[in-house]
Coordinates of C-alpha atoms in Angstrom, one line a residue:
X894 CA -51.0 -25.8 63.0
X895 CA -50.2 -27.3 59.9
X896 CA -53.1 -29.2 58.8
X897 CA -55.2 -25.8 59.8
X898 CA -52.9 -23.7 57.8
X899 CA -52.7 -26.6 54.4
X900 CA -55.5 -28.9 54.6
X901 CA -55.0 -31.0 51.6
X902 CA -52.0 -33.6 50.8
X903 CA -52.0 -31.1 47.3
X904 CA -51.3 -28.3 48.5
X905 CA -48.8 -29.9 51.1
X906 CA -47.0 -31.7 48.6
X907 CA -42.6 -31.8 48.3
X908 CA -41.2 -33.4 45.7
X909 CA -37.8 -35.1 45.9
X910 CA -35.5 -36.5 42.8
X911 CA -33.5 -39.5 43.7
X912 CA -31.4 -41.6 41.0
X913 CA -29.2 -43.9 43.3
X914 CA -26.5 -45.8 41.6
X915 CA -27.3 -49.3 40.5
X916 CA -24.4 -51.1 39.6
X917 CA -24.1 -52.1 43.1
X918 CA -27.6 -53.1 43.0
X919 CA -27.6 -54.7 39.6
X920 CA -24.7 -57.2 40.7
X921 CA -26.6 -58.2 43.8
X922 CA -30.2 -59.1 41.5
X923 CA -27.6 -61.3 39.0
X924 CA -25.3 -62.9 42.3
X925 CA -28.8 -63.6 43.8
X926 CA -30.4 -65.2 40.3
X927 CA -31.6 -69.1 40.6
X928 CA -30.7 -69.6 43.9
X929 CA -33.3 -69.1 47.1
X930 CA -32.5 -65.7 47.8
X931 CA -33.4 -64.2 44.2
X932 CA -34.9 -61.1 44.2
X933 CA -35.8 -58.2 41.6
X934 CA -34.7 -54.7 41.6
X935 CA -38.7 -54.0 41.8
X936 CA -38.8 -55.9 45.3
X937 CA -35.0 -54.7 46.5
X938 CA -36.9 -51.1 46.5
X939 CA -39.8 -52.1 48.7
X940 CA -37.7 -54.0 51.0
X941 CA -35.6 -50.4 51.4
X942 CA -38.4 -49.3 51.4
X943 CA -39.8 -50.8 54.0
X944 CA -36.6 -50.5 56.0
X945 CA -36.6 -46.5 55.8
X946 CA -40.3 -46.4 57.4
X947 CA -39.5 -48.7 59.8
X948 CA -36.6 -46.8 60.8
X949 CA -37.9 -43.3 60.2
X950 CA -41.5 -43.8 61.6
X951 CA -42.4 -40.4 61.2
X952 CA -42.8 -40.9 57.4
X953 CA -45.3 -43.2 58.3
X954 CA -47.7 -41.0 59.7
X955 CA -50.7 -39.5 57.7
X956 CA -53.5 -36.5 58.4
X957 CA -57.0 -37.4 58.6
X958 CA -59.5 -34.3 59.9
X959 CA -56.8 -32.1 61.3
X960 CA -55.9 -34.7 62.9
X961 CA -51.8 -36.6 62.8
X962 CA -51.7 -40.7 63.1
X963 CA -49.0 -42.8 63.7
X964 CA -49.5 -46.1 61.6
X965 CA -47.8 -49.3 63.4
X966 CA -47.3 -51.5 60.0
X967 CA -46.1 -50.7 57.1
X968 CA -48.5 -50.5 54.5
X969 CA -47.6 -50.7 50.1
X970 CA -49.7 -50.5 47.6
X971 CA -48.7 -51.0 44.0
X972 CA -50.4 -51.8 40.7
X973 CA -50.2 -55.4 39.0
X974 CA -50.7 -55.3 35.3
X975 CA -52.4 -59.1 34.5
X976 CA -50.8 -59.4 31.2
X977 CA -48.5 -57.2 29.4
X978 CA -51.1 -56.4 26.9
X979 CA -52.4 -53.1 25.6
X980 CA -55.4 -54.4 26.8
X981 CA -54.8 -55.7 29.7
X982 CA -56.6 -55.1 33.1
X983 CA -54.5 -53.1 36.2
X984 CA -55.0 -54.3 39.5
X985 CA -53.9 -53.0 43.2
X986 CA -51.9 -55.1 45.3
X987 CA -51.9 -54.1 49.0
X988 CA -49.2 -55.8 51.5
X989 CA -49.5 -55.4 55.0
X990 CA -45.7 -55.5 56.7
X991 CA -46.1 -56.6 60.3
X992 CA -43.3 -55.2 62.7
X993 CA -42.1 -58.6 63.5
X994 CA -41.8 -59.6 59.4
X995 CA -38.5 -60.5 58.2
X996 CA -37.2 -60.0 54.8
X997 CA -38.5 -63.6 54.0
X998 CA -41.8 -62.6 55.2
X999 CA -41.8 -59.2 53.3
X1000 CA -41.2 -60.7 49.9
X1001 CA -43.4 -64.1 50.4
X1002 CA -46.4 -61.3 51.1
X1003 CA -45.4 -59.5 48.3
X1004 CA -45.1 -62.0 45.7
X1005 CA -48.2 -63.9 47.4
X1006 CA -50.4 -60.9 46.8
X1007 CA -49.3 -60.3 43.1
X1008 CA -49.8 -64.1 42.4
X1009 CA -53.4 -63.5 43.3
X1010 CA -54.1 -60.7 41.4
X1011 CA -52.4 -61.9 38.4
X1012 CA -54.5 -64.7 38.2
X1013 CA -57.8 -62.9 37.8
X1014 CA -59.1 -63.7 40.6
X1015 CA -61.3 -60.6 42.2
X1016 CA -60.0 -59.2 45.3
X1017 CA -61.9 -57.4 47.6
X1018 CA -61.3 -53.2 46.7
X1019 CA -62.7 -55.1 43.2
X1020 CA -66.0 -56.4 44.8
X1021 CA -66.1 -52.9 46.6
X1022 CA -65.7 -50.8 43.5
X1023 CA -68.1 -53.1 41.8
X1024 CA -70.7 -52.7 44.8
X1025 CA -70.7 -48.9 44.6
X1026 CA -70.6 -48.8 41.1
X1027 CA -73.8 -50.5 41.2
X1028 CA -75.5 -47.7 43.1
X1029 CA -76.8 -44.7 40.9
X1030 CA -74.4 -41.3 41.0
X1031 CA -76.3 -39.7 43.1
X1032 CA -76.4 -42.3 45.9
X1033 CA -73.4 -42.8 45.4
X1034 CA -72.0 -39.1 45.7
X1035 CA -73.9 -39.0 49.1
X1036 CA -72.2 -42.6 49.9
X1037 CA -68.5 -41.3 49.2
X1038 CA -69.3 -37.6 50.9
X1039 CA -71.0 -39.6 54.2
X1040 CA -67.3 -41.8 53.6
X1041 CA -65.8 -38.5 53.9
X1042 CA -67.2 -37.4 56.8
X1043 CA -66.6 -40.5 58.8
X1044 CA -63.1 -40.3 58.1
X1045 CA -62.9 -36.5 59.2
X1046 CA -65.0 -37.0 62.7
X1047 CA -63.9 -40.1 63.8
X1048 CA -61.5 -42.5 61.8
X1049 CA -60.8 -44.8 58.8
X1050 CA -63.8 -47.1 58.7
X1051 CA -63.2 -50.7 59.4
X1052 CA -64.8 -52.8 56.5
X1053 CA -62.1 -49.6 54.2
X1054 CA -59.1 -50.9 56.4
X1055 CA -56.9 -53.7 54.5
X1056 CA -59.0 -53.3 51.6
X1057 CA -59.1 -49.7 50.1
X1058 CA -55.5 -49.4 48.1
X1059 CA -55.0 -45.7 48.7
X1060 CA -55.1 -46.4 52.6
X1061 CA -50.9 -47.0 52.6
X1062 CA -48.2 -46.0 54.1
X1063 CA -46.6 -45.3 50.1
X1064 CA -47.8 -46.2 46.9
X1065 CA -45.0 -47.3 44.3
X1066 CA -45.4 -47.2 40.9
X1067 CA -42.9 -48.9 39.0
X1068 CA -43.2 -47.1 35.4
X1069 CA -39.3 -48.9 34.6
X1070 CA -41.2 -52.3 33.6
X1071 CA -43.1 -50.3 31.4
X1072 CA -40.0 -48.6 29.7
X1073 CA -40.4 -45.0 31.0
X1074 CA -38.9 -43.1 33.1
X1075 CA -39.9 -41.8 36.7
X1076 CA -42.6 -39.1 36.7
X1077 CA -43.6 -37.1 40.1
X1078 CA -47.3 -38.0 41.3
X1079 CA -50.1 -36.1 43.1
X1080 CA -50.9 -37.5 46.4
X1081 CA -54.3 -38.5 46.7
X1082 CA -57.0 -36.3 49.0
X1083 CA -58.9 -39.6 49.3
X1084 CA -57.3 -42.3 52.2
X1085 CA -54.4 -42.0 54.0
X1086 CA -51.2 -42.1 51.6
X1087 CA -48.7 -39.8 52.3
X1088 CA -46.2 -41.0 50.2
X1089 CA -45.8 -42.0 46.5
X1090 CA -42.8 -43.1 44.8
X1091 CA -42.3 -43.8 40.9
X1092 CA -39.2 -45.9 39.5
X1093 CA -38.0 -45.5 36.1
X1094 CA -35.9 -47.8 34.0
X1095 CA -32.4 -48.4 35.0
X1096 CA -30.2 -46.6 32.4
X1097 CA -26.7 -45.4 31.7
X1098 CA -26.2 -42.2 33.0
X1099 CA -22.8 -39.8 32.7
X1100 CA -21.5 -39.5 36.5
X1101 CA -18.4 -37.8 37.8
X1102 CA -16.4 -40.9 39.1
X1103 CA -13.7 -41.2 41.7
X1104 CA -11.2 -39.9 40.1
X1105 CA -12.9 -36.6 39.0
X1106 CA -13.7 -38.1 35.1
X1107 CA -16.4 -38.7 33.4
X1108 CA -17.7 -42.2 33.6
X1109 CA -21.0 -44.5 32.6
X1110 CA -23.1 -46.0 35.5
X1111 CA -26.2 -47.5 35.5
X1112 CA -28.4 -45.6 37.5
X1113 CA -32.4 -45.6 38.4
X1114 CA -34.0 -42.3 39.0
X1115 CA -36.9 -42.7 41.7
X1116 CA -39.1 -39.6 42.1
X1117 CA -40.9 -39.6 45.6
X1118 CA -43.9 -36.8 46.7
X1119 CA -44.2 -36.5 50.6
X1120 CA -46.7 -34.7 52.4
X1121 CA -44.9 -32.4 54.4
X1122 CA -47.2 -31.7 57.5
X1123 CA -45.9 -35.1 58.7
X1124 CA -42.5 -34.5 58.2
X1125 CA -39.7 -31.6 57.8
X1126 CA -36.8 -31.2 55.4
X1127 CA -34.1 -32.1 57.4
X1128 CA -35.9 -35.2 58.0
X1129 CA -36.7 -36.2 55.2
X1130 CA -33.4 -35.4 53.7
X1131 CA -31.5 -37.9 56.0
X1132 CA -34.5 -40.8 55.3
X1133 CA -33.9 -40.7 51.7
X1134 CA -30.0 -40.8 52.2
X1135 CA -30.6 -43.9 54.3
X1136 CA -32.5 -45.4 51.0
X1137 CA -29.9 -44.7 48.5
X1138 CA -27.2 -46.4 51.2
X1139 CA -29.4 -49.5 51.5
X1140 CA -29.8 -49.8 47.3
X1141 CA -26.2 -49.4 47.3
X1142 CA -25.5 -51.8 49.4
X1143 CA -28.4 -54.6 48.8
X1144 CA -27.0 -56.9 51.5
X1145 CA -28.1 -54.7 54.0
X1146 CA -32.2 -55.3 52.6
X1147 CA -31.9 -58.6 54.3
X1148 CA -31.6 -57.6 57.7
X1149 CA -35.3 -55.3 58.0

């Protein structure tokens, strides 16, 4: 009854804080430096998370037209600033995960697809935008509202699939390599993201340590909106436990 009862991702929307310790985390990125196996902190959270929806399927559902789908990939989408300019163009990067993709696989898609769209090349959602944006505002109301419907009566349509960014299993924004902290994020009514996650810088943060005293850690706060139709508390409670144990232990990202 849910999607009868809440019919937008907006009014459906939970909000979960997580800051997951990253010393842990930090030591593996350094150990890991110059050698084959490098890897970011950036890509360590896509291969986690990659791992929980594998793991917890259920996450990677979404609601089209009433209607609950169970996705078979895993689907990111992210945004690739060109240059670290003010005035710099943004662009989407979408990575397809395959079930049978290794961690090797995972990040050799991931840092293939940010290679092209940091070289300016136009990718496709690009030519698509352009396309549309060519047709006068009232054709092209009409265009996105017969889009609409499509997706409501019968499903996503094709030439949309691998192309339109905000058709994902999550959409990560990582607002740390811009210096600010994690912010929580609408989910968008249009496409079929149901999840969104924002990273913020790592920083030292006052914990309570083992011994019941005040200690420093360096910790990264993620902040993660979840359509709820598709999933309920307890659920999602135990998936994002799963995520800070795999960021805590970063060894474990490269077994997916």
């Amino acid at each position: 009854m849910f999607p009868y009862l809440m019919k937008g991702r907006n009014e459906s929307i939970a909000y979960y804080p997580v800051v997951v310790d990253a010393e842990n985390l930090l030591a593996y990125v350094e150990q890991k430096k110059g050698t084959d196996e490098a890897i970011t902190i950036f890509e360590a959270i896509l291969l986690a998370l990659v791992r929980i929806l594998r793991e917890r399927p259920t996450l990677n559902r979404y609601i089209v037209g009433r209607r609950l789908y169970q996705r078979r990939d895993v689907q990111l989408s992210f945004v690739a600033r060109r240059e670290f300019t003010l005035d710099s163009s943004e662009t989407n990067v979408y990575v397809a995960v395959k079930p049978d993709d290794d961690a090797r696989a995972v990040l050799g898609k991931i840092r293939g697809e940010i290679r092209t769209a940091k070289s300016g090349e136009q990718k496709s959602d690009e030519g698509l935008i352009d396309l549309f944006l060519r047709l006068p505002r009232s054709v092209l109301r009409v265009a996105v509202n017969l889009l609409s419907l499509w997706d409501f009566y019968v499903d996503t349509p094709s030439f949309l699939r691998g192309v339109d960014p905000l058709r994902c299993s999550a959409y990560v924004a990582n607002l740390g390599s811009v210096g600010m902290g994690a912010a929580y994020h609408h989910l968008f009514e249009w496409g079929t993201c149901s999840l969104f996650v924002t990273i913020g810088q790592v920083k030292p943060t006052v914990v309570v340590g083992e011994d019941g005293n005040p200690a420093v850690r360096r910790t990264v706060e993620l902040k993660i909106a979840l359509d709820e139709r598709i999933a309920d508390g307890y659920y999602d409670a135990r998936a994002l436990e799963l995520f800070d144990t795999y960021l805590n232990d970063p060894e474990q990202l490269q077994r997916i």
